[in-house]
Amino acid sequence: PELQFPERLNCATELLDRHVAEGRGNRVVIRAPGGLVWTYADLQDQANRIAQVLVQDMGLVPGNRVLLRAPNNPMLAACWFGVIKAGGIAVATMPLLRAKELKAIIDKGQVTHALCDAQLAEELALARPEVPVLRAVRHFNADSPDGLEAAMARHSGHFDNVDTAADDCCIFAFTSGTTGVPKATMHFHRDVMAACACFPRHILRPQPDDVFIGSPPLAFTFGLGGLLLFPMTVGASTVLLEKAGPPQLLEAIQAFGATTLFTAPTSYRTLAARGHELRKTPLRQCVSAGEALPAATRAQWKEATGIELIDGIGATEMLHIFISADEAHSRPGATGRAIPGYRAKVIDEAGRTCPPGVVGKLAVQGPTGCRYLDDERQAGYVKDGWNLTGDAYLMDADGYFFYQARTDDMIISAGYNIASPEVEEALMLHPAVAECAVIGVPDEERGQIVKAYVVLRPGQVESAEMAQALQDHVKQSIAPYKYPRAVEFRASLPRTQTGKLQRFKLKDPQ
Ligand code: 3UK
């Protein structure tokens, strides 16, 4: 089905104001620890005031870029909508970024305005002298006389959204740097509406009484969609947590009666140990994305909670999830099928479509797609109108896509193709292993050999015997040639702020 959008479109009108206009203003949209509850009318009022501060006090004109900085909290959501209403471009940043990284984002995005949570003011202040392009900054959540809230109080709760074109840009999203330097992508108002018309409408199908919760930052498009925009497609509510590690998530799921959880595979593995407690909550839908979901994690979650996980592959370049399957159509080991609206295929080095069962490169096409700020980068991701995500996949005869590895995480050892995640999955099934990462390291005889970096569970001893036991375990669970010829123990593994393994850092330690 082709999605049609009117020429003039502001996604804030569709996702926020429409609910108030249609009589749903009293429904709750956001809850947060500490007792804060905002209705759709409250969020609209806050966002309208922020839009006026941006336009009238800070001199924003449509098309200006606005840096947003905060952990997941209600004011961040209000600022996001304030920027979109004013016709600006939201440039949300990961809370943990340092001055150097902020400077790069502000330079690259030519960011002129910033709205920043006072608790994250320091690194932005350090960056500021080096980025003259950034001309107006307001802080919030600080109760200060020159803060954003004081300025908001001087404006009304009414604002007519800027009449943007459907293909005006409204988001600059930065990739999380799984494979190196973050890249900037652009998305339009219609892309936001398209993402909302795909995964939520066809796979998740939320109900108005659903309560969304989860861990990904709103600065990561996985979190922006799952924890803010998707619940708003049906007038449902979301719980925003500044800290959302497994213990805080569990506690908040219980306290807020959350029904719909968005988090990553690692978090599901940790939470599974508390399955008996989750069974007593109304939790009913759980979405996993960001990293491959091992069949064992899917089974472990089902066993612990009774809930079938919804896996979905998304990318910052694609805005959100494009291959997935709902609970009734999931297959162990498969990410799912192309979501209606998207087309997906597996291609070989020459760009020819691979037959079912053959591993190749994933290519996707649909209502959203990659637009890098850097023209030179574009050709590396989009070829002949197809987005190449950098993932190795195979498709079966029924159109189910099975993840193998990032294409640069395919190890070739003595002529064999070995996918890092498959060896990691096998290792993770050993009771002594907490987390692990598998890479190929150069080897004179074999070209590359498989090497595993292993974090042991507390109380387990790092020893040659343990390494041997892990190698034997892998040889017994998958084809023996895939076993890690080298094993190194580590206290932790390098991860991005979105929780993804950075295997490249293990390959070339700086
Ligand atoms: C990997 C997966 C296997 C894959 C994202 C949902 O992760 C997101 O965006 P990023 O730009 O990374 C994209 C890359 O991550 N990946 C994501 N999901 C899966 N691999 N199974 C999965 N389910 O390598 C992809 O190319 O950080 C995820 C929604 C929005 C997002 N931005």
XYZ file of C-alpha atoms and ligand atoms in Angstrom:
542
model
C 0.000 0.000 0.000
C 1.358 3.445 -0.937
C 0.980 6.031 1.802
C -0.478 9.350 0.690
C 0.056 12.572 2.599
C -1.289 16.065 1.934
C 1.245 18.593 0.609
C 1.018 20.667 3.782
C 1.585 18.588 6.896
C 2.891 19.253 10.409
C 3.293 15.984 12.307
C 2.657 17.731 15.657
C -0.850 18.637 14.452
C -1.526 14.984 13.614
C 0.005 13.379 16.690
C -0.872 15.931 19.381
C -3.393 18.657 18.503
C -5.762 16.291 16.700
C -6.521 14.467 19.974
C -7.453 17.693 21.734
C -9.512 18.893 18.752
C -11.393 15.587 18.662
C -12.265 15.643 22.367
C -9.504 13.454 23.780
C -7.715 16.317 25.561
C -8.429 14.839 28.993
C -6.726 11.539 28.276
C -3.348 11.013 29.955
C -0.372 11.150 27.590
C 2.686 11.211 29.892
C 3.422 9.972 33.386
C 6.743 10.184 35.202
C 8.140 9.080 38.572
C 7.381 11.656 41.264
C 3.696 11.781 40.374
C 3.680 14.025 37.288
C 0.680 13.346 35.024
C 0.072 15.268 31.787
C -3.023 14.971 29.632
C -2.931 15.558 25.882
C -4.275 19.068 26.614
C -1.457 19.666 29.136
C 1.221 18.559 26.665
C -0.329 20.768 23.987
C -0.355 23.734 26.384
C 3.312 23.221 27.316
C 4.426 22.688 23.715
C 2.499 25.773 22.559
C 4.252 27.904 25.173
C 7.654 26.485 24.191
C 6.933 27.196 20.509
C 6.235 30.832 21.404
C 9.391 31.129 23.496
C 11.353 29.768 20.533
C 9.744 32.079 17.983
C 9.177 35.275 19.958
C 11.941 35.240 22.586
C 14.680 33.237 20.887
C 14.152 34.396 17.296
C 13.566 30.981 15.737
C 12.419 30.902 12.130
C 11.121 27.772 10.368
C 13.965 25.508 9.289
C 16.216 26.474 12.221
C 17.788 23.549 14.020
C 17.230 23.145 17.754
C 19.460 21.014 19.945
C 17.491 19.107 22.585
C 19.290 17.707 25.613
C 17.688 15.825 28.479
C 17.224 12.370 29.865
C 13.770 10.926 29.026
C 11.418 13.275 30.885
C 8.164 15.162 30.194
C 9.855 18.505 29.456
C 11.974 16.847 26.741
C 8.772 15.588 25.101
C 7.195 19.060 25.362
C 10.313 20.657 23.864
C 10.282 18.161 20.981
C 6.710 19.113 20.102
C 7.426 22.809 20.681
C 10.209 22.699 18.076
C 8.073 20.789 15.550
C 5.097 23.121 16.051
C 7.359 26.131 15.400
C 8.556 24.562 12.134
C 12.041 23.898 13.536
C 14.203 20.806 13.215
C 14.643 18.744 16.390
C 18.235 17.624 16.973
C 17.966 15.444 20.080
C 21.254 14.366 21.658
C 22.235 11.419 23.842
C 22.405 12.525 27.495
C 25.933 11.211 28.019
C 27.561 13.122 25.150
C 30.608 15.236 25.986
C 31.452 18.765 24.816
C 33.567 17.454 21.928
C 30.726 15.338 20.550
C 28.185 18.132 21.036
C 30.455 20.518 19.166
C 30.614 18.086 16.221
C 26.799 17.776 16.151
C 26.237 21.541 16.395
C 28.780 22.162 13.603
C 27.470 19.415 11.352
C 23.814 20.358 11.908
C 24.430 24.140 11.946
C 22.365 24.222 15.120
C 21.280 27.748 16.101
C 19.137 27.120 19.206
C 19.236 24.792 22.194
C 16.829 23.687 24.919
C 18.768 21.877 27.624
C 17.873 20.164 30.893
C 19.785 22.015 33.634
C 21.275 18.736 34.891
C 23.033 18.367 31.500
C 24.106 22.021 31.168
C 27.790 21.508 31.847
C 29.017 19.828 28.659
C 26.957 22.178 26.490
C 28.486 25.161 28.305
C 31.958 23.740 27.631
C 31.175 23.363 23.942
C 29.593 26.781 23.547
C 32.669 29.022 23.081
C 33.668 26.852 20.118
C 30.303 26.942 18.345
C 29.359 30.566 17.575
C 26.567 29.310 15.287
C 24.606 28.354 18.418
C 23.085 31.700 19.340
C 20.282 31.068 21.846
C 20.109 28.585 24.730
C 17.437 28.095 27.425
C 17.582 25.655 30.320
C 14.681 23.821 31.923
C 13.935 21.747 35.037
C 15.888 24.179 37.225
C 13.287 26.566 38.697
C 15.384 29.596 37.695
C 14.065 33.103 36.890
C 15.736 33.054 33.470
C 14.854 29.440 32.769
C 12.559 28.106 30.060
C 9.570 27.664 32.398
C 9.681 31.313 33.490
C 9.607 32.353 29.832
C 6.790 29.878 29.123
C 4.707 31.469 31.880
C 4.767 34.787 29.990
C 3.060 33.228 26.951
C -0.389 31.763 26.335
C -1.231 28.132 25.770
C -2.378 28.906 22.227
C -0.246 28.595 19.131
C -1.066 27.975 15.490
C 1.402 25.395 14.248
C 3.651 26.587 11.444
C 2.132 25.403 8.161
C 5.006 23.172 7.076
C 5.252 21.148 3.867
C 5.027 17.376 4.206
C 8.598 17.227 2.912
C 10.004 19.879 5.214
C 12.667 18.428 7.434
C 11.738 18.069 11.126
C 14.346 15.689 12.569
C 18.127 15.421 12.346
C 18.978 12.051 13.871
C 22.543 10.961 14.570
C 23.467 7.281 14.254
C 24.792 5.690 17.400
C 28.234 4.857 16.081
C 28.106 1.051 16.186
C 30.660 1.024 13.389
C 32.481 4.278 14.070
C 31.785 8.012 13.714
C 28.102 9.036 14.100
C 26.399 10.084 10.862
C 23.612 12.667 10.558
C 20.327 11.685 8.888
C 17.322 13.858 7.973
C 13.634 13.007 8.217
C 10.560 14.913 7.020
C 7.149 15.455 8.629
C 5.733 12.809 6.298
C 8.455 10.347 7.336
C 7.312 10.669 10.944
C 3.716 9.974 9.904
C 4.867 7.079 7.680
C 6.787 5.458 10.560
C 3.638 5.829 12.681
C 1.561 4.177 9.933
C 3.833 1.124 9.638
C 5.152 -0.645 12.742
C 2.444 0.570 15.153
C -0.471 0.081 12.782
C 0.550 -3.271 11.288
C 2.524 -5.035 14.020
C 1.953 -3.548 17.483
C -1.661 -2.375 17.042
C -1.771 -0.556 20.413
C -5.050 0.189 22.203
C -5.973 3.601 23.658
C -5.610 2.237 27.204
C -2.094 0.931 26.666
C 0.706 2.273 28.849
C 4.079 2.360 27.057
C 7.397 2.166 28.904
C 11.019 1.391 28.105
C 14.674 2.278 28.057
C 15.820 3.803 24.742
C 16.528 7.548 24.904
C 14.156 9.810 22.951
C 17.348 10.973 21.191
C 17.486 7.491 19.593
C 14.718 7.112 17.011
C 13.875 3.688 18.516
C 12.923 5.544 21.725
C 11.325 8.550 20.014
C 8.912 6.262 18.176
C 8.350 3.616 20.836
C 8.153 5.875 23.867
C 6.548 9.036 22.485
C 5.107 8.980 18.964
C 3.617 5.464 18.740
C 1.444 5.676 21.875
C 0.201 9.027 20.553
C -1.052 7.430 17.308
C -4.018 6.026 19.282
C -4.331 8.412 22.224
C -2.497 6.030 24.583
C 0.015 7.051 27.280
C 3.718 6.706 27.951
C 5.888 6.552 31.064
C 9.128 8.520 30.749
C 11.993 7.353 32.956
C 15.254 9.245 33.348
C 16.946 6.050 34.503
C 15.739 2.856 32.874
C 18.137 0.053 33.716
C 16.482 -3.333 34.368
C 15.778 -2.671 38.103
C 14.167 0.757 37.460
C 12.225 -0.673 34.520
C 10.825 -3.518 36.595
C 9.814 -1.198 39.415
C 8.175 1.275 37.014
C 6.323 -1.439 35.069
C 4.796 -2.470 38.408
C 4.133 1.056 39.676
C 2.564 2.383 36.457
C 0.854 -0.792 35.249
C 2.726 -0.652 31.934
C 1.368 -2.846 29.136
C 3.894 -2.238 26.352
C 7.659 -2.468 26.773
C 10.385 -1.242 24.406
C 13.949 -2.279 25.229
C 16.990 -4.134 23.854
C 17.896 -7.842 23.997
C 20.448 -7.414 26.836
C 17.797 -5.808 28.997
C 15.309 -8.636 28.261
C 17.945 -11.184 29.302
C 18.457 -9.435 32.653
C 14.742 -8.815 33.258
C 13.868 -12.446 32.518
C 15.212 -13.392 35.954
C 12.328 -11.353 37.426
C 9.696 -12.988 35.208
C 7.577 -14.148 38.162
C 7.169 -10.509 39.244
C 6.380 -9.362 35.701
C 3.675 -12.022 35.442
C 1.750 -10.135 38.146
C 1.704 -6.924 36.052
C -0.541 -6.063 33.052
C 2.488 -6.188 30.719
C 1.321 -7.764 27.426
C 3.547 -6.582 24.545
C 7.327 -6.456 24.438
C 9.359 -5.049 21.559
C 13.041 -5.845 21.047
C 15.245 -3.903 18.620
C 18.677 -2.398 18.243
C 20.536 -5.691 18.201
C 19.867 -9.229 17.035
C 17.455 -11.149 19.252
C 18.847 -14.642 19.818
C 16.255 -17.442 19.618
C 17.353 -18.390 23.147
C 16.438 -14.929 24.498
C 13.006 -15.145 22.845
C 12.461 -18.570 24.454
C 13.788 -17.420 27.840
C 11.396 -14.434 27.856
C 8.406 -16.557 26.835
C 9.218 -19.036 29.570
C 9.735 -16.340 32.217
C 6.777 -14.076 31.406
C 4.477 -15.986 29.056
C 4.917 -13.173 26.499
C 6.113 -13.705 22.909
C 8.670 -11.001 22.077
C 8.150 -8.793 19.016
C 11.515 -8.465 17.268
C 12.011 -5.688 14.713
C 14.971 -4.324 12.809
C 15.100 -0.577 12.451
C 17.802 1.946 11.694
C 18.346 5.641 12.274
C 18.642 5.995 8.475
C 15.203 4.381 8.029
C 13.752 6.278 11.026
C 12.203 3.182 12.581
C 11.378 -0.525 12.223
C 10.847 -1.959 8.713
C 11.036 -5.756 9.211
C 9.115 -7.372 12.053
C 6.408 -9.884 12.958
C 3.642 -9.755 15.529
C 3.334 -12.333 18.317
C 1.151 -14.684 16.232
C 3.509 -14.665 13.243
C 6.946 -14.744 14.849
C 9.437 -17.477 14.001
C 12.346 -18.384 16.268
C 15.573 -16.956 14.855
C 13.767 -14.699 12.350
C 13.380 -10.925 12.674
C 10.135 -11.127 10.704
C 8.841 -10.062 7.287
C 8.869 -6.684 5.524
C 6.186 -4.535 7.196
C 3.414 -3.584 4.716
C 4.632 -0.470 2.912
C 8.255 -1.707 2.851
C 9.929 -4.066 0.408
C 13.029 -6.014 1.421
C 15.383 -8.369 -0.391
C 18.767 -10.028 -0.021
C 21.342 -9.237 -2.694
C 24.807 -10.520 -3.622
C 27.983 -8.508 -4.248
C 26.870 -7.781 -7.829
C 23.476 -6.502 -6.672
C 21.537 -9.549 -7.889
C 18.710 -10.909 -5.714
C 19.817 -14.007 -3.786
C 17.563 -17.064 -3.866
C 15.845 -18.057 -0.584
C 18.248 -19.504 1.958
C 21.339 -17.716 0.635
C 23.133 -15.149 2.805
C 23.662 -11.711 1.292
C 23.203 -8.021 1.966
C 19.876 -6.671 3.177
C 18.271 -4.075 0.857
C 15.115 -2.151 1.828
C 12.781 0.306 0.172
C 9.699 2.031 1.541
C 7.994 5.204 2.712
C 11.016 6.185 4.836
C 14.654 6.006 3.839
C 18.131 7.324 4.228
C 18.980 10.987 3.677
C 22.415 11.827 5.031
C 23.384 15.445 5.595
C 26.622 14.548 3.818
C 25.996 14.019 0.131
C 29.143 11.907 -0.192
C 27.867 9.400 2.328
C 24.542 8.908 0.582
C 25.967 6.635 -2.131
C 27.315 4.315 0.553
C 23.823 3.558 1.909
C 21.400 4.054 -1.001
C 22.048 2.210 -4.284
C 19.502 2.106 -7.157
C 16.842 3.363 -4.777
C 17.473 0.586 -2.246
C 18.738 1.250 1.272
C 21.662 -1.003 2.210
C 21.680 -1.254 5.988
C 25.034 -3.035 6.267
C 23.444 -6.214 7.595
C 23.944 -9.763 6.330
C 20.600 -11.607 6.165
C 18.993 -14.585 4.514
C 15.334 -14.790 3.489
C 13.406 -18.067 3.572
C 10.801 -19.179 1.025
C 8.024 -17.537 3.108
C 9.645 -14.092 3.123
C 10.997 -14.313 6.691
C 14.329 -12.563 7.205
C 17.014 -14.226 9.347
C 19.738 -11.966 10.702
C 23.325 -13.217 10.331
C 25.645 -10.348 11.268
C 26.661 -6.837 10.359
C 28.356 -7.358 6.987
C 31.631 -6.260 8.578
C 31.125 -8.817 11.372
C 31.194 -11.819 9.019
C 34.388 -13.709 9.808
C 36.119 -15.674 7.043
C 38.294 -18.358 8.564
C 40.010 -21.016 6.430
C 37.369 -20.413 3.747
C 34.398 -20.743 6.104
C 31.906 -17.867 6.593
C 31.196 -17.450 10.285
C 28.747 -14.882 11.687
C 29.893 -13.333 14.991
C 26.385 -13.308 16.541
C 25.955 -17.047 16.011
C 29.099 -17.812 18.020
C 28.037 -15.246 20.643
C 24.637 -16.915 20.972
C 26.271 -20.285 21.515
C 28.621 -18.874 24.152
C 25.818 -17.048 25.926
C 24.038 -20.365 26.490
C 26.915 -21.451 28.763
C 25.890 -20.795 32.385
C 29.207 -19.086 33.279
C 28.853 -16.421 30.551
C 27.241 -13.043 31.283
C 28.033 -11.241 28.001
C 30.421 -11.812 25.122
C 31.609 -10.401 21.817
C 33.110 -12.369 18.948
C 35.372 -10.931 16.257
C 37.756 -12.166 13.569
C 41.442 -11.507 14.180
C 44.129 -11.805 11.502
C 45.829 -15.196 11.300
C 48.621 -16.212 8.954
C 47.375 -19.700 8.317
C 43.580 -19.212 8.269
C 43.250 -15.602 7.151
C 41.187 -14.893 10.253
C 40.440 -16.816 13.408
C 37.427 -16.513 15.662
C 38.193 -14.725 18.915
C 35.793 -14.368 21.833
C 35.845 -11.674 24.502
C 33.936 -12.997 27.481
C 32.510 -11.361 30.601
C 31.896 -14.067 33.206
C 29.024 -14.100 35.664
C 29.888 -13.082 39.241
C 31.667 -15.879 41.109
C 33.048 -17.559 37.950
C 36.816 -17.835 37.641
C 38.823 -16.640 34.628
C 41.166 -19.538 33.858
C 42.575 -21.657 31.051
C 40.184 -24.411 32.146
C 37.233 -22.046 31.804
C 38.396 -20.992 28.322
C 38.655 -24.664 27.349
C 35.196 -25.393 28.762
C 33.710 -22.536 26.721
C 35.431 -23.744 23.540
C 34.142 -27.292 24.088
C 30.671 -25.922 24.738
C 30.617 -24.051 21.411
C 31.963 -27.082 19.504
C 29.094 -29.115 20.892
C 26.347 -26.620 20.115
C 27.230 -25.369 16.600
C 29.473 -26.543 13.745
C 32.848 -27.191 15.411
C 34.838 -25.060 12.920
C 33.046 -21.989 14.351
C 34.506 -22.361 17.860
C 36.619 -19.468 19.172
C 40.284 -20.442 18.832
C 41.133 -17.514 21.105
C 39.286 -16.566 24.318
C 40.025 -13.449 26.328
C 38.267 -12.531 29.574
C 37.125 -8.956 30.161
C 35.377 -7.105 32.988
C 33.113 -5.314 30.493
C 32.596 -4.832 26.743
C 32.598 -1.597 24.713
C 29.022 -0.499 23.990
C 27.350 2.541 22.445
C 25.010 4.658 24.561
C 22.180 2.769 22.921
C 23.613 -0.424 24.385
C 25.054 -1.920 21.210
C 28.283 -3.868 21.120
C 31.096 -1.981 19.408
C 32.999 -4.909 17.952
C 35.152 -2.500 15.927
C 36.715 -1.252 19.153
C 37.874 -4.778 19.952
C 39.273 -5.179 16.429
C 41.413 -2.028 16.526
C 42.052 -1.162 20.156
C 43.130 2.520 20.279
C 21.043 -3.319 13.983
C 19.299 -5.066 14.468
C 19.264 -7.366 14.286
C 21.241 -3.516 12.503
C 16.903 1.273 15.539
C 14.728 0.269 15.875
O 18.954 0.178 16.007
C 18.404 1.119 15.468
O 19.102 2.082 14.752
P 20.696 2.252 14.629
O 20.927 3.252 13.563
O 21.272 0.830 14.174
C 20.791 0.137 13.025
C 21.426 -1.238 12.969
O 21.206 -1.923 14.219
N 19.704 -3.776 14.423
C 18.677 -2.997 14.829
N 17.613 -3.759 15.159
C 17.967 -5.056 14.942
N 19.930 -6.211 14.141
N 17.978 -7.437 14.738
C 17.299 -6.315 15.086
N 16.044 -6.412 15.563
O 22.599 -3.772 12.285
C 20.826 -2.167 11.922
O 21.369 -1.951 10.641
O 21.288 2.551 15.972
C 16.117 0.164 15.836
C 14.110 1.464 15.625
C 14.867 2.585 15.335
C 16.274 2.494 15.290
N 16.994 3.607 15.018
